[in-house]
mmCIF file of C-alpha atoms and ligand atoms in Angstrom:
data_model
loop_
_atom_site.group_PDB
_atom_site.id
_atom_site.type_symbol
_atom_site.label_atom_id
_atom_site.label_comp_id
_atom_site.label_asym_id
_atom_site.label_seq_id
_atom_site.Cartn_x
_atom_site.Cartn_y
_atom_site.Cartn_z
ATOM 1 C CA ASP A 1 205.162 -45.815 -19.951
ATOM 2 C CA LEU A 2 204.209 -47.755 -16.887
ATOM 3 C CA VAL A 3 202.502 -50.780 -18.325
ATOM 4 C CA ASP A 4 204.164 -53.298 -20.631
ATOM 5 C CA VAL A 5 201.470 -53.752 -23.242
ATOM 6 C CA ALA A 6 203.276 -56.002 -25.750
ATOM 7 C CA HIS A 7 200.915 -58.864 -26.663
ATOM 8 C CA ALA A 8 198.474 -57.548 -24.068
ATOM 9 C CA THR A 9 194.794 -56.772 -24.587
ATOM 10 C CA VAL A 10 194.054 -53.318 -23.212
ATOM 11 C CA LEU A 11 190.465 -52.267 -22.539
ATOM 12 C CA VAL A 12 190.331 -48.524 -23.197
ATOM 13 C CA ARG A 13 187.395 -46.333 -22.129
ATOM 14 C CA VAL A 14 187.294 -43.481 -24.652
ATOM 15 C CA ASP A 15 184.850 -40.640 -25.132
ATOM 16 C CA PHE A 16 183.521 -41.090 -28.662
ATOM 17 C CA ASN A 17 180.325 -39.212 -27.791
ATOM 18 C CA VAL A 18 180.531 -37.271 -31.068
ATOM 19 C CA PRO A 19 177.826 -35.061 -32.581
ATOM 20 C CA LEU A 20 176.053 -36.865 -35.430
ATOM 21 C CA GLN A 21 174.149 -35.250 -38.274
ATOM 22 C CA GLU A 22 172.069 -37.600 -40.404
ATOM 23 C CA GLY A 23 174.263 -40.545 -39.538
ATOM 24 C CA SER A 24 177.622 -38.891 -40.192
ATOM 25 C CA ILE A 25 180.025 -37.333 -37.733
ATOM 26 C CA ALA A 26 179.713 -33.535 -37.559
ATOM 27 C CA ASP A 27 182.863 -33.071 -35.473
ATOM 28 C CA ASP A 28 185.516 -35.771 -34.921
ATOM 29 C CA THR A 29 187.555 -33.836 -32.321
ATOM 30 C CA ARG A 30 186.867 -36.402 -29.608
ATOM 31 C CA ILE A 31 188.009 -39.300 -31.811
ATOM 32 C CA ARG A 32 191.205 -37.462 -32.729
ATOM 33 C CA ALA A 33 191.786 -36.670 -29.052
ATOM 34 C CA ALA A 34 191.957 -40.411 -28.278
ATOM 35 C CA LEU A 35 194.537 -41.189 -30.986
ATOM 36 C CA PRO A 36 197.709 -40.635 -28.901
ATOM 37 C CA THR A 37 196.647 -43.325 -26.420
ATOM 38 C CA ILE A 38 195.449 -45.792 -29.068
ATOM 39 C CA GLU A 39 198.535 -45.333 -31.239
ATOM 40 C CA SER A 40 200.852 -45.635 -28.270
ATOM 41 C CA ILE A 41 199.397 -49.044 -27.329
ATOM 42 C CA LEU A 42 199.508 -50.262 -30.940
ATOM 43 C CA GLU A 43 203.086 -49.077 -31.475
ATOM 44 C CA ARG A 44 204.161 -51.045 -28.426
ATOM 45 C CA GLY A 45 202.627 -54.242 -29.791
ATOM 46 C CA GLY A 46 199.399 -54.229 -27.834
ATOM 47 C CA ARG A 47 195.783 -54.978 -28.745
ATOM 48 C CA VAL A 48 193.147 -52.298 -28.213
ATOM 49 C CA VAL A 49 189.535 -52.885 -27.166
ATOM 50 C CA LEU A 50 187.702 -49.552 -27.199
ATOM 51 C CA MET A 51 184.456 -48.803 -25.395
ATOM 52 C CA SER A 52 182.374 -45.629 -25.257
ATOM 53 C CA HIS A 53 178.877 -44.264 -24.923
ATOM 54 C CA LEU A 54 177.126 -42.113 -27.512
ATOM 55 C CA GLY A 55 174.175 -39.871 -26.690
ATOM 56 C CA ARG A 56 171.393 -40.911 -24.381
ATOM 57 C CA PRO A 57 169.774 -44.137 -25.564
ATOM 58 C CA GLY A 58 167.227 -45.746 -23.288
ATOM 59 C CA GLY A 59 169.337 -48.683 -22.057
ATOM 60 C CA LYS A 60 166.926 -51.131 -23.665
ATOM 61 C CA GLY A 61 169.121 -52.632 -26.366
ATOM 62 C CA HIS A 62 170.254 -51.491 -29.781
ATOM 63 C CA GLU A 63 168.944 -48.172 -31.192
ATOM 64 C CA PRO A 64 170.372 -47.485 -34.673
ATOM 65 C CA GLU A 65 170.526 -43.687 -34.261
ATOM 66 C CA PHE A 66 172.915 -44.105 -31.326
ATOM 67 C CA SER A 67 175.186 -46.666 -32.956
ATOM 68 C CA LEU A 68 178.948 -46.117 -32.731
ATOM 69 C CA GLU A 69 179.421 -47.561 -36.215
ATOM 70 C CA PRO A 70 180.186 -44.135 -37.805
ATOM 71 C CA ALA A 71 182.889 -43.683 -35.151
ATOM 72 C CA ALA A 72 184.421 -47.072 -36.067
ATOM 73 C CA THR A 73 184.570 -46.014 -39.721
ATOM 74 C CA ARG A 74 186.120 -42.640 -38.901
ATOM 75 C CA LEU A 75 188.650 -44.165 -36.514
ATOM 76 C CA ALA A 76 189.751 -46.683 -39.152
ATOM 77 C CA GLU A 77 190.402 -43.776 -41.557
ATOM 78 C CA LEU A 78 192.378 -41.855 -38.945
ATOM 79 C CA LEU A 79 194.449 -44.880 -37.862
ATOM 80 C CA GLY A 80 194.935 -46.229 -41.372
ATOM 81 C CA ARG A 81 194.093 -49.729 -40.195
ATOM 82 C CA PRO A 82 190.883 -51.745 -39.823
ATOM 83 C CA VAL A 83 188.696 -51.332 -36.766
ATOM 84 C CA ALA A 84 186.512 -54.328 -36.002
ATOM 85 C CA PHE A 85 182.995 -53.426 -34.902
ATOM 86 C CA PRO A 86 181.241 -56.546 -33.679
ATOM 87 C CA SER A 87 177.483 -56.936 -33.462
ATOM 88 C CA ASN A 88 174.765 -54.987 -31.689
ATOM 89 C CA ASP A 89 175.818 -55.360 -28.107
ATOM 90 C CA CYS A 90 179.053 -54.943 -26.180
ATOM 91 C CA THR A 91 178.433 -58.060 -24.085
ATOM 92 C CA ASP A 92 177.129 -60.679 -26.543
ATOM 93 C CA ASP A 93 178.955 -63.691 -28.033
ATOM 94 C CA ASP A 94 180.018 -61.794 -31.156
ATOM 95 C CA ALA A 95 181.692 -59.092 -29.122
ATOM 96 C CA ARG A 96 183.318 -61.591 -26.756
ATOM 97 C CA ARG A 97 184.642 -63.678 -29.684
ATOM 98 C CA ALA A 98 186.073 -60.550 -31.324
ATOM 99 C CA VAL A 99 187.982 -59.704 -28.146
ATOM 100 C CA ALA A 100 189.195 -63.262 -27.558
ATOM 101 C CA GLY A 101 190.413 -63.617 -31.143
ATOM 102 C CA MET A 102 192.581 -60.482 -31.335
ATOM 103 C CA ALA A 103 196.162 -60.413 -32.590
ATOM 104 C CA ASP A 104 198.823 -57.792 -31.762
ATOM 105 C CA GLY A 105 197.974 -54.508 -33.494
ATOM 106 C CA ASP A 106 194.246 -55.263 -33.733
ATOM 107 C CA VAL A 107 191.598 -52.730 -32.781
ATOM 108 C CA VAL A 108 188.039 -53.558 -31.722
ATOM 109 C CA LEU A 109 185.394 -50.930 -30.960
ATOM 110 C CA LEU A 110 182.492 -52.245 -28.887
ATOM 111 C CA GLU A 111 178.959 -50.981 -29.544
ATOM 112 C CA ASN A 112 177.479 -48.163 -27.413
ATOM 113 C CA LEU A 113 177.817 -49.066 -23.717
ATOM 114 C CA ARG A 114 174.542 -47.302 -22.904
ATOM 115 C CA PHE A 115 172.528 -49.813 -24.954
ATOM 116 C CA HIS A 116 173.030 -51.915 -21.856
ATOM 117 C CA PRO A 117 171.158 -50.875 -18.669
ATOM 118 C CA GLY A 118 174.204 -51.883 -16.586
ATOM 119 C CA GLU A 119 176.306 -48.963 -17.818
ATOM 120 C CA LYS A 120 174.361 -46.081 -16.244
ATOM 121 C CA LYS A 121 173.653 -48.189 -13.144
ATOM 122 C CA GLY A 122 177.360 -48.763 -12.553
ATOM 123 C CA ASP A 123 176.599 -52.472 -12.511
ATOM 124 C CA ALA A 124 179.419 -54.773 -11.344
ATOM 125 C CA SER A 125 178.204 -57.868 -13.228
ATOM 126 C CA PHE A 126 178.092 -55.871 -16.467
ATOM 127 C CA ALA A 127 181.642 -54.692 -15.770
ATOM 128 C CA GLY A 128 182.590 -58.321 -15.109
ATOM 129 C CA ILE A 129 181.657 -59.214 -18.692
ATOM 130 C CA LEU A 130 183.629 -56.289 -20.121
ATOM 131 C CA VAL A 131 186.845 -57.209 -18.315
ATOM 132 C CA ALA A 132 186.832 -60.912 -19.297
ATOM 133 C CA GLY A 133 190.009 -61.761 -21.172
ATOM 134 C CA VAL A 134 191.651 -58.342 -20.944
ATOM 135 C CA ASP A 135 195.040 -57.696 -19.379
ATOM 136 C CA ALA A 136 194.876 -53.996 -18.519
ATOM 137 C CA TYR A 137 192.454 -51.071 -18.287
ATOM 138 C CA CYS A 138 193.060 -47.568 -19.499
ATOM 139 C CA ASN A 139 190.698 -44.646 -18.981
ATOM 140 C CA ASP A 140 191.025 -41.863 -21.541
ATOM 141 C CA ALA A 141 187.460 -40.505 -21.352
ATOM 142 C CA PHE A 142 187.858 -37.110 -19.707
ATOM 143 C CA GLY A 143 184.440 -36.031 -20.994
ATOM 144 C CA THR A 144 182.833 -38.665 -18.752
ATOM 145 C CA ALA A 145 185.323 -38.498 -15.869
ATOM 146 C CA HIS A 146 182.808 -36.912 -13.482
ATOM 147 C CA ARG A 147 180.390 -39.840 -13.897
ATOM 148 C CA SER A 148 180.225 -43.168 -12.082
ATOM 149 C CA ASP A 149 179.076 -45.325 -14.998
ATOM 150 C CA ALA A 150 180.124 -48.999 -14.997
ATOM 151 C CA SER A 151 182.865 -48.492 -17.596
ATOM 152 C CA MET A 152 184.351 -45.696 -15.480
ATOM 153 C CA VAL A 153 184.279 -47.094 -11.929
ATOM 154 C CA ALA A 154 183.017 -50.707 -11.704
ATOM 155 C CA THR A 155 185.358 -51.800 -14.512
ATOM 156 C CA PRO A 156 188.658 -50.700 -12.930
ATOM 157 C CA THR A 157 187.306 -51.919 -9.594
ATOM 158 C CA ALA A 158 186.734 -55.376 -11.122
ATOM 159 C CA MET A 159 190.320 -55.285 -12.393
ATOM 160 C CA ALA A 160 192.069 -54.622 -9.095
ATOM 161 C CA ASP A 161 194.434 -57.503 -9.959
ATOM 162 C CA ARG A 162 195.501 -55.915 -13.253
ATOM 163 C CA PRO A 163 196.993 -52.519 -14.186
ATOM 164 C CA CYS A 164 194.447 -49.658 -14.433
ATOM 165 C CA VAL A 165 195.889 -46.428 -15.755
ATOM 166 C CA ALA A 166 194.975 -43.012 -17.141
ATOM 167 C CA GLY A 167 195.395 -42.488 -20.871
ATOM 168 C CA ARG A 168 197.259 -39.599 -22.473
ATOM 169 C CA LEU A 169 194.233 -37.339 -22.848
ATOM 170 C CA LEU A 170 192.874 -37.919 -19.344
ATOM 171 C CA GLU A 171 196.329 -37.381 -17.876
ATOM 172 C CA ARG A 172 196.851 -34.129 -19.791
ATOM 173 C CA GLU A 173 193.425 -32.758 -18.855
ATOM 174 C CA LEU A 174 193.814 -33.662 -15.181
ATOM 175 C CA ARG A 175 197.261 -32.130 -15.019
ATOM 176 C CA TYR A 176 196.325 -28.927 -16.842
ATOM 177 C CA LEU A 177 193.035 -28.264 -15.089
ATOM 178 C CA GLY A 178 194.261 -29.536 -11.730
ATOM 179 C CA GLU A 179 197.337 -27.311 -11.673
ATOM 180 C CA THR A 180 195.506 -24.236 -12.909
ATOM 181 C CA ILE A 181 192.660 -24.559 -10.454
ATOM 182 C CA ALA A 182 194.850 -25.467 -7.486
ATOM 183 C CA ALA A 183 196.928 -22.287 -7.764
ATOM 184 C CA PRO A 184 195.165 -19.770 -9.995
ATOM 185 C CA GLU A 185 196.859 -16.503 -10.774
ATOM 186 C CA ARG A 186 194.487 -13.675 -9.984
ATOM 187 C CA PRO A 187 192.232 -12.101 -11.053
ATOM 188 C CA PHE A 188 190.504 -15.465 -11.557
ATOM 189 C CA VAL A 189 187.346 -15.194 -13.662
ATOM 190 C CA ALA A 190 184.763 -17.899 -14.431
ATOM 191 C CA ILE A 191 182.244 -17.430 -17.227
ATOM 192 C CA LEU A 192 179.146 -19.583 -17.301
ATOM 193 C CA GLY A 193 176.519 -19.668 -20.010
ATOM 194 C CA GLY A 194 174.412 -22.070 -22.006
ATOM 195 C CA ALA A 195 170.805 -23.054 -21.697
ATOM 196 C CA LYS A 196 170.317 -24.795 -18.381
ATOM 197 C CA VAL A 197 170.871 -23.171 -15.022
ATOM 198 C CA SER A 198 169.987 -26.407 -13.220
ATOM 199 C CA ASP A 199 173.203 -27.992 -14.570
ATOM 200 C CA LYS A 200 175.317 -25.207 -13.177
ATOM 201 C CA LEU A 201 173.653 -24.070 -9.956
ATOM 202 C CA LYS A 202 175.983 -26.167 -7.870
ATOM 203 C CA THR A 203 178.924 -24.731 -9.760
ATOM 204 C CA ILE A 204 177.845 -21.167 -9.060
ATOM 205 C CA ARG A 205 177.512 -21.981 -5.359
ATOM 206 C CA ARG A 206 180.899 -23.648 -5.152
ATOM 207 C CA LEU A 207 182.603 -20.819 -7.027
ATOM 208 C CA ALA A 208 181.400 -18.177 -4.583
ATOM 209 C CA GLY A 209 184.495 -17.044 -2.715
ATOM 210 C CA VAL A 210 186.776 -19.006 -5.073
ATOM 211 C CA VAL A 211 186.801 -16.850 -8.202
ATOM 212 C CA ASP A 212 187.181 -13.076 -8.122
ATOM 213 C CA THR A 213 184.465 -12.529 -10.714
ATOM 214 C CA LEU A 214 181.698 -14.821 -11.886
ATOM 215 C CA VAL A 215 180.202 -13.850 -15.237
ATOM 216 C CA VAL A 216 176.858 -15.383 -16.193
ATOM 217 C CA GLY A 217 175.440 -15.075 -19.710
ATOM 218 C CA GLY A 218 173.447 -17.253 -22.083
ATOM 219 C CA ALA A 219 169.891 -18.357 -21.449
ATOM 220 C CA MET A 220 170.755 -19.381 -17.881
ATOM 221 C CA ALA A 221 171.149 -15.704 -16.979
ATOM 222 C CA PHE A 222 167.389 -15.195 -17.422
ATOM 223 C CA THR A 223 166.537 -17.421 -14.471
ATOM 224 C CA LEU A 224 168.867 -15.277 -12.350
ATOM 225 C CA LEU A 225 167.470 -12.036 -13.797
ATOM 226 C CA LYS A 226 163.941 -13.207 -13.122
ATOM 227 C CA ALA A 227 164.909 -13.914 -9.520
ATOM 228 C CA LYS A 228 166.085 -10.300 -9.325
ATOM 229 C CA GLY A 229 162.661 -9.140 -10.515
ATOM 230 C CA CYS A 230 163.577 -8.207 -14.104
ATOM 231 C CA ALA A 231 161.086 -8.712 -16.947
ATOM 232 C CA VAL A 232 162.473 -11.454 -19.171
ATOM 233 C CA GLY A 233 159.623 -11.759 -21.709
ATOM 234 C CA ARG A 234 159.561 -15.146 -23.408
ATOM 235 C CA SER A 235 163.244 -15.899 -22.774
ATOM 236 C CA LEU A 236 164.155 -19.416 -21.628
ATOM 237 C CA VAL A 237 163.593 -19.550 -17.872
ATOM 238 C CA GLU A 238 163.617 -22.556 -15.557
ATOM 239 C CA SER A 239 160.622 -21.552 -13.421
ATOM 240 C CA ASP A 240 161.235 -24.157 -10.729
ATOM 241 C CA MET A 241 164.756 -22.782 -10.255
ATOM 242 C CA VAL A 242 163.931 -19.092 -9.775
ATOM 243 C CA GLU A 243 163.659 -19.248 -6.004
ATOM 244 C CA GLU A 244 166.902 -21.155 -5.654
ATOM 245 C CA ALA A 245 168.591 -18.761 -8.074
ATOM 246 C CA GLY A 246 167.559 -15.906 -5.771
ATOM 247 C CA ARG A 247 169.177 -17.596 -2.778
ATOM 248 C CA MET A 248 172.271 -18.265 -4.804
ATOM 249 C CA ILE A 249 172.584 -14.615 -5.808
ATOM 250 C CA GLU A 250 172.473 -13.712 -2.110
ATOM 251 C CA GLU A 251 175.163 -16.279 -1.312
ATOM 252 C CA VAL A 252 177.460 -14.895 -3.970
ATOM 253 C CA ALA A 253 176.758 -11.331 -2.796
ATOM 254 C CA ALA A 254 177.796 -12.338 0.731
ATOM 255 C CA SER A 255 181.080 -13.791 -0.564
ATOM 256 C CA SER A 256 184.186 -12.117 -1.955
ATOM 257 C CA THR A 257 183.053 -12.910 -5.530
ATOM 258 C CA THR A 258 181.575 -10.269 -7.832
ATOM 259 C CA LEU A 259 178.663 -11.499 -9.952
ATOM 260 C CA LEU A 260 178.292 -9.972 -13.409
ATOM 261 C CA LEU A 261 174.976 -10.360 -15.228
ATOM 262 C CA PRO A 262 174.008 -9.037 -18.668
ATOM 263 C CA SER A 263 172.359 -5.614 -18.788
ATOM 264 C CA ASP A 264 171.354 -5.454 -22.455
ATOM 265 C CA PHE A 265 170.186 -8.049 -24.963
ATOM 266 C CA VAL A 266 169.693 -8.947 -28.567
ATOM 267 C CA CYS A 267 166.147 -10.258 -28.756
ATOM 268 C CA GLY A 268 163.889 -11.929 -31.263
ATOM 269 C CA ALA A 269 160.241 -12.940 -31.438
ATOM 270 C CA GLU A 270 161.475 -16.455 -32.173
ATOM 271 C CA PRO A 271 164.809 -18.242 -31.899
ATOM 272 C CA LYS A 272 165.743 -17.521 -35.513
ATOM 273 C CA ALA A 273 167.329 -14.772 -37.571
ATOM 274 C CA GLY A 274 165.325 -11.946 -39.142
ATOM 275 C CA THR A 275 163.255 -10.766 -36.179
ATOM 276 C CA THR A 276 166.028 -9.106 -34.249
ATOM 277 C CA THR A 277 165.668 -6.190 -31.827
ATOM 278 C CA SER A 278 168.209 -4.738 -29.433
ATOM 279 C CA ILE A 279 167.086 -4.056 -25.914
ATOM 280 C CA SER A 280 169.166 -1.894 -23.642
ATOM 281 C CA GLY A 281 168.284 -2.242 -20.007
ATOM 282 C CA THR A 282 167.074 -5.417 -18.379
ATOM 283 C CA GLU A 283 163.349 -5.141 -19.227
ATOM 284 C CA ILE A 284 162.492 -7.455 -22.116
ATOM 285 C CA PRO A 285 159.007 -6.946 -23.677
ATOM 286 C CA ASP A 286 156.432 -9.728 -23.174
ATOM 287 C CA ASP A 287 156.488 -10.884 -26.818
ATOM 288 C CA MET A 288 160.290 -11.052 -27.114
ATOM 289 C CA MET A 289 162.962 -13.516 -26.069
ATOM 290 C CA GLY A 290 166.583 -12.714 -25.241
ATOM 291 C CA LEU A 291 168.783 -14.700 -27.631
ATOM 292 C CA ASP A 292 172.163 -13.085 -26.984
ATOM 293 C CA ILE A 293 173.788 -10.666 -24.575
ATOM 294 C CA GLY A 294 173.840 -7.122 -25.971
ATOM 295 C CA PRO A 295 176.953 -5.208 -27.107
ATOM 296 C CA GLU A 296 177.259 -3.234 -23.871
ATOM 297 C CA SER A 297 177.203 -6.414 -21.741
ATOM 298 C CA ALA A 298 179.592 -8.170 -24.119
ATOM 299 C CA GLU A 299 182.059 -5.289 -23.798
ATOM 300 C CA ARG A 300 181.701 -5.226 -20.006
ATOM 301 C CA PHE A 301 182.349 -8.997 -19.838
ATOM 302 C CA ALA A 302 185.260 -8.692 -22.278
ATOM 303 C CA GLU A 303 186.890 -5.966 -20.183
ATOM 304 C CA THR A 304 186.803 -8.225 -17.114
ATOM 305 C CA VAL A 305 188.203 -11.146 -19.096
ATOM 306 C CA ARG A 306 191.029 -9.113 -20.649
ATOM 307 C CA ALA A 307 192.171 -8.015 -17.191
ATOM 308 C CA ALA A 308 192.127 -11.578 -15.833
ATOM 309 C CA ARG A 309 195.155 -13.861 -15.310
ATOM 310 C CA THR A 310 193.076 -17.050 -15.162
ATOM 311 C CA VAL A 311 189.835 -17.617 -17.060
ATOM 312 C CA VAL A 312 187.609 -20.689 -17.151
ATOM 313 C CA TRP A 313 184.691 -20.572 -19.572
ATOM 314 C CA ASN A 314 181.807 -23.027 -19.933
ATOM 315 C CA GLY A 315 178.636 -22.286 -21.899
ATOM 316 C CA PRO A 316 177.908 -19.935 -24.827
ATOM 317 C CA MET A 317 176.600 -16.388 -24.254
ATOM 318 C CA GLY A 318 173.662 -16.810 -26.624
ATOM 319 C CA LEU A 319 172.135 -18.841 -29.423
ATOM 320 C CA PHE A 320 175.540 -18.822 -31.130
ATOM 321 C CA GLU A 321 174.520 -21.313 -33.821
ATOM 322 C CA VAL A 322 172.287 -18.654 -35.411
ATOM 323 C CA ALA A 323 173.675 -15.281 -36.581
ATOM 324 C CA PRO A 324 173.428 -12.535 -35.360
ATOM 325 C CA PHE A 325 173.073 -14.198 -31.941
ATOM 326 C CA ASP A 326 176.717 -15.355 -32.057
ATOM 327 C CA GLN A 327 178.166 -11.888 -31.367
ATOM 328 C CA GLY A 328 178.263 -12.061 -27.574
ATOM 329 C CA THR A 329 180.023 -15.432 -27.659
ATOM 330 C CA ARG A 330 182.460 -14.084 -30.264
ATOM 331 C CA THR A 331 183.307 -10.983 -28.196
ATOM 332 C CA VAL A 332 184.002 -13.142 -25.133
ATOM 333 C CA ALA A 333 186.150 -15.529 -27.225
ATOM 334 C CA GLU A 334 188.153 -12.559 -28.537
ATOM 335 C CA ALA A 335 188.670 -11.354 -24.980
ATOM 336 C CA LEU A 336 189.994 -14.796 -23.972
ATOM 337 C CA ALA A 337 192.441 -14.643 -26.876
ATOM 338 C CA ALA A 338 193.582 -11.191 -25.703
ATOM 339 C CA ALA A 339 193.994 -12.414 -22.116
ATOM 340 C CA THR A 340 196.063 -15.350 -23.405
ATOM 341 C CA GLU A 341 198.298 -13.041 -25.457
ATOM 342 C CA ALA A 342 198.828 -10.935 -22.351
ATOM 343 C CA GLY A 343 200.187 -14.007 -20.538
ATOM 344 C CA GLY A 344 197.033 -15.257 -18.835
ATOM 345 C CA THR A 345 195.834 -18.855 -18.662
ATOM 346 C CA THR A 346 192.518 -19.432 -20.409
ATOM 347 C CA ILE A 347 190.525 -22.653 -20.433
ATOM 348 C CA VAL A 348 187.445 -23.388 -22.508
ATOM 349 C CA GLY A 349 185.406 -26.419 -21.442
ATOM 350 C CA GLY A 350 182.357 -28.138 -22.797
ATOM 351 C CA GLY A 351 181.224 -29.519 -26.102
ATOM 352 C CA ASP A 352 179.202 -26.474 -27.200
ATOM 353 C CA THR A 353 181.634 -23.858 -26.020
ATOM 354 C CA ALA A 354 184.616 -25.734 -27.428
ATOM 355 C CA SER A 355 182.981 -26.090 -30.841
ATOM 356 C CA ALA A 356 181.872 -22.421 -30.802
ATOM 357 C CA VAL A 357 185.398 -21.256 -29.993
ATOM 358 C CA GLN A 358 186.949 -23.577 -32.572
ATOM 359 C CA GLY A 359 184.373 -22.694 -35.230
ATOM 360 C CA MET A 360 185.088 -18.983 -34.696
ATOM 361 C CA GLY A 361 188.799 -19.586 -35.183
ATOM 362 C CA PHE A 362 189.943 -19.035 -31.584
ATOM 363 C CA GLY A 363 190.875 -22.655 -30.824
ATOM 364 C CA GLU A 364 194.616 -21.976 -31.105
ATOM 365 C CA ARG A 365 194.433 -18.639 -29.315
ATOM 366 C CA VAL A 366 193.371 -19.879 -25.868
ATOM 367 C CA SER A 367 195.587 -21.858 -23.498
ATOM 368 C CA HIS A 368 193.524 -25.027 -23.416
ATOM 369 C CA VAL A 369 190.336 -26.337 -24.999
ATOM 370 C CA SER A 370 189.091 -29.087 -22.712
ATOM 371 C CA THR A 371 187.231 -32.090 -24.116
ATOM 372 C CA GLY A 372 185.034 -32.185 -21.024
ATOM 373 C CA GLY A 373 182.287 -29.775 -20.034
ATOM 374 C CA GLY A 374 180.742 -31.357 -16.965
ATOM 375 C CA ALA A 375 184.076 -32.901 -15.989
ATOM 376 C CA SER A 376 185.919 -29.585 -16.105
ATOM 377 C CA LEU A 377 183.135 -27.979 -14.045
ATOM 378 C CA THR A 378 183.367 -30.769 -11.471
ATOM 379 C CA MET A 379 187.117 -30.169 -11.229
ATOM 380 C CA LEU A 380 186.551 -26.434 -10.924
ATOM 381 C CA GLU A 381 184.066 -27.118 -8.105
ATOM 382 C CA GLY A 382 186.507 -29.452 -6.375
ATOM 383 C CA GLY A 383 183.919 -32.228 -6.594
ATOM 384 C CA PRO A 384 184.727 -35.964 -6.382
ATOM 385 C CA MET A 385 186.043 -37.816 -9.440
ATOM 386 C CA PRO A 386 185.508 -41.509 -8.530
ATOM 387 C CA ALA A 387 186.635 -42.659 -11.978
ATOM 388 C CA VAL A 388 190.036 -41.070 -11.409
ATOM 389 C CA GLU A 389 190.273 -42.412 -7.870
ATOM 390 C CA ALA A 390 189.610 -45.940 -9.206
ATOM 391 C CA LEU A 391 192.874 -45.882 -11.202
ATOM 392 C CA ASP A 392 196.253 -47.035 -9.914
ATOM 393 C CA ALA A 393 198.101 -44.231 -8.140
ATOM 394 C CA THR A 394 200.967 -42.916 -10.267
HETATM 395 P P1 AMP B 401 174.112 -26.006 -22.522
HETATM 396 O O1 AMP B 401 173.951 -27.350 -23.138
HETATM 397 O O2 AMP B 401 173.313 -25.802 -21.280
HETATM 398 O O3 AMP B 401 175.574 -25.590 -22.351
HETATM 399 O O4 AMP B 401 173.482 -24.963 -23.564
HETATM 400 C C1 AMP B 401 174.044 -24.725 -24.815
HETATM 401 C C2 AMP B 401 172.971 -24.211 -25.737
HETATM 402 O O5 AMP B 401 172.370 -23.085 -25.174
HETATM 403 C C3 AMP B 401 173.467 -23.786 -27.102
HETATM 404 O O6 AMP B 401 172.893 -24.617 -28.065
HETATM 405 C C4 AMP B 401 172.978 -22.357 -27.228
HETATM 406 O O7 AMP B 401 172.464 -22.065 -28.515
HETATM 407 C C5 AMP B 401 171.884 -22.278 -26.219
HETATM 408 N N1 AMP B 401 171.615 -20.918 -25.754
HETATM 409 C C6 AMP B 401 172.464 -20.092 -25.113
HETATM 410 N N2 AMP B 401 171.873 -18.911 -24.855
HETATM 411 C C7 AMP B 401 170.625 -18.959 -25.331
HETATM 412 C C8 AMP B 401 169.525 -18.056 -25.357
HETATM 413 N N3 AMP B 401 169.629 -16.825 -24.845
HETATM 414 N N4 AMP B 401 168.371 -18.488 -25.913
HETATM 415 C C9 AMP B 401 168.275 -19.721 -26.428
HETATM 416 N N5 AMP B 401 169.268 -20.625 -26.439
HETATM 417 C C10 AMP B 401 170.441 -20.254 -25.901
#
């Protein structure tokens, strides 16, 4: 390891943005993913100050439902040592005293960075408070690596005189995704799904001419289908995006990339089980909403995936949390497993997609489950990663 951390206080940006259900952690994958870095610093006699965001608080001070306290408790269990969790604010006297008073082997987790307005603004004076009294900076928050929040960019910038490095998780993600995307074996297939097309429009554009086939499922497909003039009933559509979606379809058509859209659906009158109808063909009745891709589409997508040598998947194919609308997502996950067994490289990115794939038992049967959704898309798009550029070159 590059940095001598014995007796040093290392400020570590982690991604503890875990899903909470009634105040307890529904999935601790992201906390576990940070353990190699934390344990490595502790084993070498260092002191660890952890910082993270959780959810989307308003940046107006402490909001109990976004507190990182459950993460501190869980981390202490996983590490088998106490984790100090000072006060309500990452910048106040309590927090500063906790950092200043650390001994070797101590761990402090600061409260949610986004309680402070400076975090989202990338504020340098906020970063200046965070770096006081620390000897090195380590970024291990791949899930946030595409953002320019203060803890990601202004903090290492404020520490130009001290070592700023990538943690184990960030390094592994960057290496894996970077190498795969830089020289993909073909056919190269990207699968996009999920609810919001606005999040992924730029991705679709950038992937035109890059991937051999672009598969679009999930609710976002309805905005594209609407642009093509199909009847989508009451399915989720982003009306203000339809026109742009139409232009995007033309751009993809003019490129070397084949666009695959669903051609049959599993529909319901409401987004819940018990009212299910199958629709073959792309005309959804006015009183119905498409909640999953149909079996014919799922099989068509799966066939493309099985024949691929590189697959990147972000976004579920339907309302996978509610059976029977999980079938399309399951069929695609199975196809990724088959492609992996046949020697292909398969990458699943994004919180929802990762938890769907893991929950369905395919976590070990794909090449890589990325901890970052937006970050892996940004890498796939070849977009800028200022947080990575702010670290010392290795
Ligand atoms: P996103 O955050 O944009 O990746 O969207 C993920 C969410 O989209 C998941 O909670 C899915 O249940 C939901 N979703 C995907 N397809 C549909 C659909 N056809 N109708 C309603 N929700 C959907």
